[in-house]
C-alpha atoms as a printed R data frame, in Angstrom:
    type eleno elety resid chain resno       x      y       z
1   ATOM     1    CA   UNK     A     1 -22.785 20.968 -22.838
2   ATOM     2    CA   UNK     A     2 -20.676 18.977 -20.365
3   ATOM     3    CA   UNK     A     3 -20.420 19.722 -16.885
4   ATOM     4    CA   UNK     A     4 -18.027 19.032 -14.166
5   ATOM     5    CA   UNK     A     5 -19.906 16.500 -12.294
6   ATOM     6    CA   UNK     A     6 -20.676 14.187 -15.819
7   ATOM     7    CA   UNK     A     7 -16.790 14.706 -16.581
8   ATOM     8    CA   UNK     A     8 -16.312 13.159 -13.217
9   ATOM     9    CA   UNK     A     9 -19.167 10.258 -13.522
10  ATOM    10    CA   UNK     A    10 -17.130  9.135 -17.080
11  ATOM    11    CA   UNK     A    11 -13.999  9.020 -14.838
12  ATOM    12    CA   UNK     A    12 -15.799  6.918 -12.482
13  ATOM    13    CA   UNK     A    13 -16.975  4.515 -15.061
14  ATOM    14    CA   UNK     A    14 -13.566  4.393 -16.855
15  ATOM    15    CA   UNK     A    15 -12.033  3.200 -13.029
16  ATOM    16    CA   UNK     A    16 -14.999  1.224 -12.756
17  ATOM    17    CA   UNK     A    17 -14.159 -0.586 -15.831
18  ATOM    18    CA   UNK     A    18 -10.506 -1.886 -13.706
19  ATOM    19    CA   UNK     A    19  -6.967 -0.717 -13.698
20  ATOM    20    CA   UNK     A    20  -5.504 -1.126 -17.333
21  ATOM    21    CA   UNK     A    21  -2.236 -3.455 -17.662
22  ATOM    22    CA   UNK     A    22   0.820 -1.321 -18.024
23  ATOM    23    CA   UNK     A    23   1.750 -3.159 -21.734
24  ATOM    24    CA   UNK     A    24  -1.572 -1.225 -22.616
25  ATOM    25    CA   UNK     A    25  -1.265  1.983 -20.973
26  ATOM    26    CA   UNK     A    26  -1.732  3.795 -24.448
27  ATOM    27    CA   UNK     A    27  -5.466  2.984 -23.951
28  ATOM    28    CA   UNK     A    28  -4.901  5.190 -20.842
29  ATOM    29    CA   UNK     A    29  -3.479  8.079 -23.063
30  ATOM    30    CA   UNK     A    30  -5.949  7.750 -25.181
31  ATOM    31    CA   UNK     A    31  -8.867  8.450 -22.590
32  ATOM    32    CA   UNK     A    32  -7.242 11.382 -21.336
33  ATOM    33    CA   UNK     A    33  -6.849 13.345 -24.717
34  ATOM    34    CA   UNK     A    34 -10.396 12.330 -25.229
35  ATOM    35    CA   UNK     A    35 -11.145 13.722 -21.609
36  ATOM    36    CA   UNK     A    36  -8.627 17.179 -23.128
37  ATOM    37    CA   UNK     A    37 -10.954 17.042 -26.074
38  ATOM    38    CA   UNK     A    38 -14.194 17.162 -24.546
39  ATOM    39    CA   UNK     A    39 -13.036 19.888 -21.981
40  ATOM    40    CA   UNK     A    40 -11.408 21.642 -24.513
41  ATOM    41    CA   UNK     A    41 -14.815 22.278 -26.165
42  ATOM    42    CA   UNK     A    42 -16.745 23.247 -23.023
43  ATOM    43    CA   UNK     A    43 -16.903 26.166 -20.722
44  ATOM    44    CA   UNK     A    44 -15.600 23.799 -17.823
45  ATOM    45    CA   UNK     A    45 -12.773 25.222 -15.437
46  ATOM    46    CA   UNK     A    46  -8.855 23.956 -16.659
47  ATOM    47    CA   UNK     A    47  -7.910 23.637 -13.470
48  ATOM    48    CA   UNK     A    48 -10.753 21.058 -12.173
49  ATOM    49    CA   UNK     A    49 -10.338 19.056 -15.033
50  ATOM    50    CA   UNK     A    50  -6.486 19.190 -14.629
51  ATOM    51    CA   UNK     A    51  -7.711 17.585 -10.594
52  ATOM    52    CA   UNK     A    52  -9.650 15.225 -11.927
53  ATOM    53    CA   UNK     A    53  -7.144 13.578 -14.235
54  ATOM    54    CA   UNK     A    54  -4.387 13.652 -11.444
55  ATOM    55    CA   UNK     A    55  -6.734 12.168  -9.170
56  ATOM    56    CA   UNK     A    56  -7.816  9.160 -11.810
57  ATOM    57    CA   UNK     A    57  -3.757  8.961 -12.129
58  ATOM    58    CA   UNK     A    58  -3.140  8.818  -8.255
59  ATOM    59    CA   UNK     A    59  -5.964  6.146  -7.697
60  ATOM    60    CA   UNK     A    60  -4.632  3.654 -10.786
61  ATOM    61    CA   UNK     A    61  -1.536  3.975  -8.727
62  ATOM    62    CA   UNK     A    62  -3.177  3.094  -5.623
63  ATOM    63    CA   UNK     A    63  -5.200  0.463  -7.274
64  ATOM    64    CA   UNK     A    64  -1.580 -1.291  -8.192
65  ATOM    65    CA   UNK     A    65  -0.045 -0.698  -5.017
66  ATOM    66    CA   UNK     A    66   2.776  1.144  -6.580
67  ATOM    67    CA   UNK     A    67   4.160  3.004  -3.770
68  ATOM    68    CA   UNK     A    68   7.110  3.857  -5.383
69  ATOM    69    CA   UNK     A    69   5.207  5.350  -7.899
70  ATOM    70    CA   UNK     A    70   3.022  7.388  -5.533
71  ATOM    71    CA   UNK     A    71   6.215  8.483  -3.578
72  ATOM    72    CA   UNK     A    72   7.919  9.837  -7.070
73  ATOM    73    CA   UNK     A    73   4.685 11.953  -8.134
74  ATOM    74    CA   UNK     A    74   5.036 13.476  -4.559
75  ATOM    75    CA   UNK     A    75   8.613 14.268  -4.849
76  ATOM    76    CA   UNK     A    76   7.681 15.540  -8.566
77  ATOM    77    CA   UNK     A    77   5.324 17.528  -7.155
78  ATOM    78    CA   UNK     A    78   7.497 19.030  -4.416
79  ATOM    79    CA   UNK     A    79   9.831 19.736  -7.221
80  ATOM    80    CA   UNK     A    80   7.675 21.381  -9.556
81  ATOM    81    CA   UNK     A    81   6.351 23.883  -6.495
82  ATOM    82    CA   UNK     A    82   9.997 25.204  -5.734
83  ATOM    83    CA   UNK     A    83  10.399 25.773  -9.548
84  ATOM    84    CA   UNK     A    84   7.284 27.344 -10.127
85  ATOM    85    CA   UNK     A    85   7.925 29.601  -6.471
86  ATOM    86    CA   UNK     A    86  11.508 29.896  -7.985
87  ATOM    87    CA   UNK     A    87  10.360 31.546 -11.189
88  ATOM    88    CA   UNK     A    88   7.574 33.808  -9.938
89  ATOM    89    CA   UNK     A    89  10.754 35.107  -7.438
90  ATOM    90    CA   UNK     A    90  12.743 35.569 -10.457
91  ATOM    91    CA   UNK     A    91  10.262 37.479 -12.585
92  ATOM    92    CA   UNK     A    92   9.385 39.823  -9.774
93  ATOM    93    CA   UNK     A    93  12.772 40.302  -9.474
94  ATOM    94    CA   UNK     A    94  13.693 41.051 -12.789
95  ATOM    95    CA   UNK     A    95  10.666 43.896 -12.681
96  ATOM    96    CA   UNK     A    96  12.180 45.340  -9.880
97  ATOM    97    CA   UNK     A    97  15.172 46.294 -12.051
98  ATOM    98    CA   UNK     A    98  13.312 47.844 -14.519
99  ATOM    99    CA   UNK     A    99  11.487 50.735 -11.959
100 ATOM   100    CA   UNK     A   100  11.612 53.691 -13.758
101 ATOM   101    CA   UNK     A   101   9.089 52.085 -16.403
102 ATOM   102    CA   UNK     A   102   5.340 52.635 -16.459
103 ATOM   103    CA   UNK     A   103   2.512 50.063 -15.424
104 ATOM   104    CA   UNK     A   104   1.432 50.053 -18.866
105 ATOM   105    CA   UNK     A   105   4.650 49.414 -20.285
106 ATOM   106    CA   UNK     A   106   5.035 45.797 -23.024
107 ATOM   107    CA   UNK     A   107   7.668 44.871 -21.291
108 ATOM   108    CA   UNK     A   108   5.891 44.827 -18.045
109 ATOM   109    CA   UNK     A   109   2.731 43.470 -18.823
110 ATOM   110    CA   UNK     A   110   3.973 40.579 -20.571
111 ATOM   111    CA   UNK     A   111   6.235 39.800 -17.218
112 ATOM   112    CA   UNK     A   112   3.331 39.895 -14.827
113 ATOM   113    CA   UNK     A   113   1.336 37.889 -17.448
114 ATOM   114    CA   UNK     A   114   3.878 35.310 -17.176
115 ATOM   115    CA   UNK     A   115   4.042 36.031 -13.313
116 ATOM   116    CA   UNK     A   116   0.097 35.258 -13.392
117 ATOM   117    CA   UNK     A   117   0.344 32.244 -14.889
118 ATOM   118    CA   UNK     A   118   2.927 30.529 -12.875
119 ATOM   119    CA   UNK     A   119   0.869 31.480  -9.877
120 ATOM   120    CA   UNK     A   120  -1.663 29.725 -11.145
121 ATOM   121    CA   UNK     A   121  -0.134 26.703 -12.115
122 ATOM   122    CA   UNK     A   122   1.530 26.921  -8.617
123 ATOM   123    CA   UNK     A   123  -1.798 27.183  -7.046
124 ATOM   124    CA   UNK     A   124  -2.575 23.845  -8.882
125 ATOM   125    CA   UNK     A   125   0.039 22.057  -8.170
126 ATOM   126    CA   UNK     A   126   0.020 22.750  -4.262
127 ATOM   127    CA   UNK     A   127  -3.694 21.509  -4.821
128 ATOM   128    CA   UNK     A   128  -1.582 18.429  -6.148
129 ATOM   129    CA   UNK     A   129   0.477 18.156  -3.055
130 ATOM   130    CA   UNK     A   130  -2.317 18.780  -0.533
131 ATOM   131    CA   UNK     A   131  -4.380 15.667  -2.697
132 ATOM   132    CA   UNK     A   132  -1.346 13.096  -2.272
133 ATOM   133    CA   UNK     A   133  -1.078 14.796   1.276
134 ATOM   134    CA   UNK     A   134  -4.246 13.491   2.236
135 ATOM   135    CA   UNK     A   135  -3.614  9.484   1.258
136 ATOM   136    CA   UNK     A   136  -2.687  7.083   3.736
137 ATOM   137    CA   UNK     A   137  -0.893  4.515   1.810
């Protein structure tokens, strides 16, 4: 099985290998389905691998110098917070209409399933933030 730390050492060696031209980013693609692939078969956590292909995206960016780029992915980033904070609010809200309904109700469950998983995507992408956060470019 694949672990964490050799998922990271084959992202190492990819960067090691030099930033790819942009008329061949499909080769760039390509390595992260395989990286999807490989994860997708393994017991390692979504949200670490989800990191480490961010962070291989951030550094070819830093690698280039594209600044503009970096400053988009933060501003996407920023974005997709107050969505994801903007949608958890909504859900909530909508189960606070509903309050005469059990715990155990369908209806119920499936909202705070989908209230679940926003948080954690939020929690993911504030990890985002908190990563570009920490550059000095």
């Amino acid at each position: 099985t694949i672990t964490i730390d050799t998922l990271k050492d084959y992202v190492k060696k990819w960067r090691d290998l030099g930033r790819v031209p942009y008329e061949m980013r499909h080769i760039e693609v390509k390595f992260n389905k395989l990286l999807d692939k490989i994860v997708s078969q393994s017991e390692i956590d979504k949200k670490e691998v989800e990191m480490i292909k961010f962070e291989n995206l951030i550094n070819g960016y830093l690698e280039q110098r594209n600044y503009r780029k970096l400053d988009a992915e933060q501003h996407f980033v920023r974005k997709k917070i107050d969505e994801s904070v903007r949608e958890i609010q909504q859900l909530e809200n909508n189960i606070g209409f509903i309050s005469n309904v059990k715990d155990d109700n369908p209806l119920v469950l499936k909202v705070n399933a989908q209230i679940n998983v926003f948080k954690e995507k939020l929690a993911v992408w504030k990890e985002k933030l908190e990563f570009l956060k920490r550059l000095e470019y």
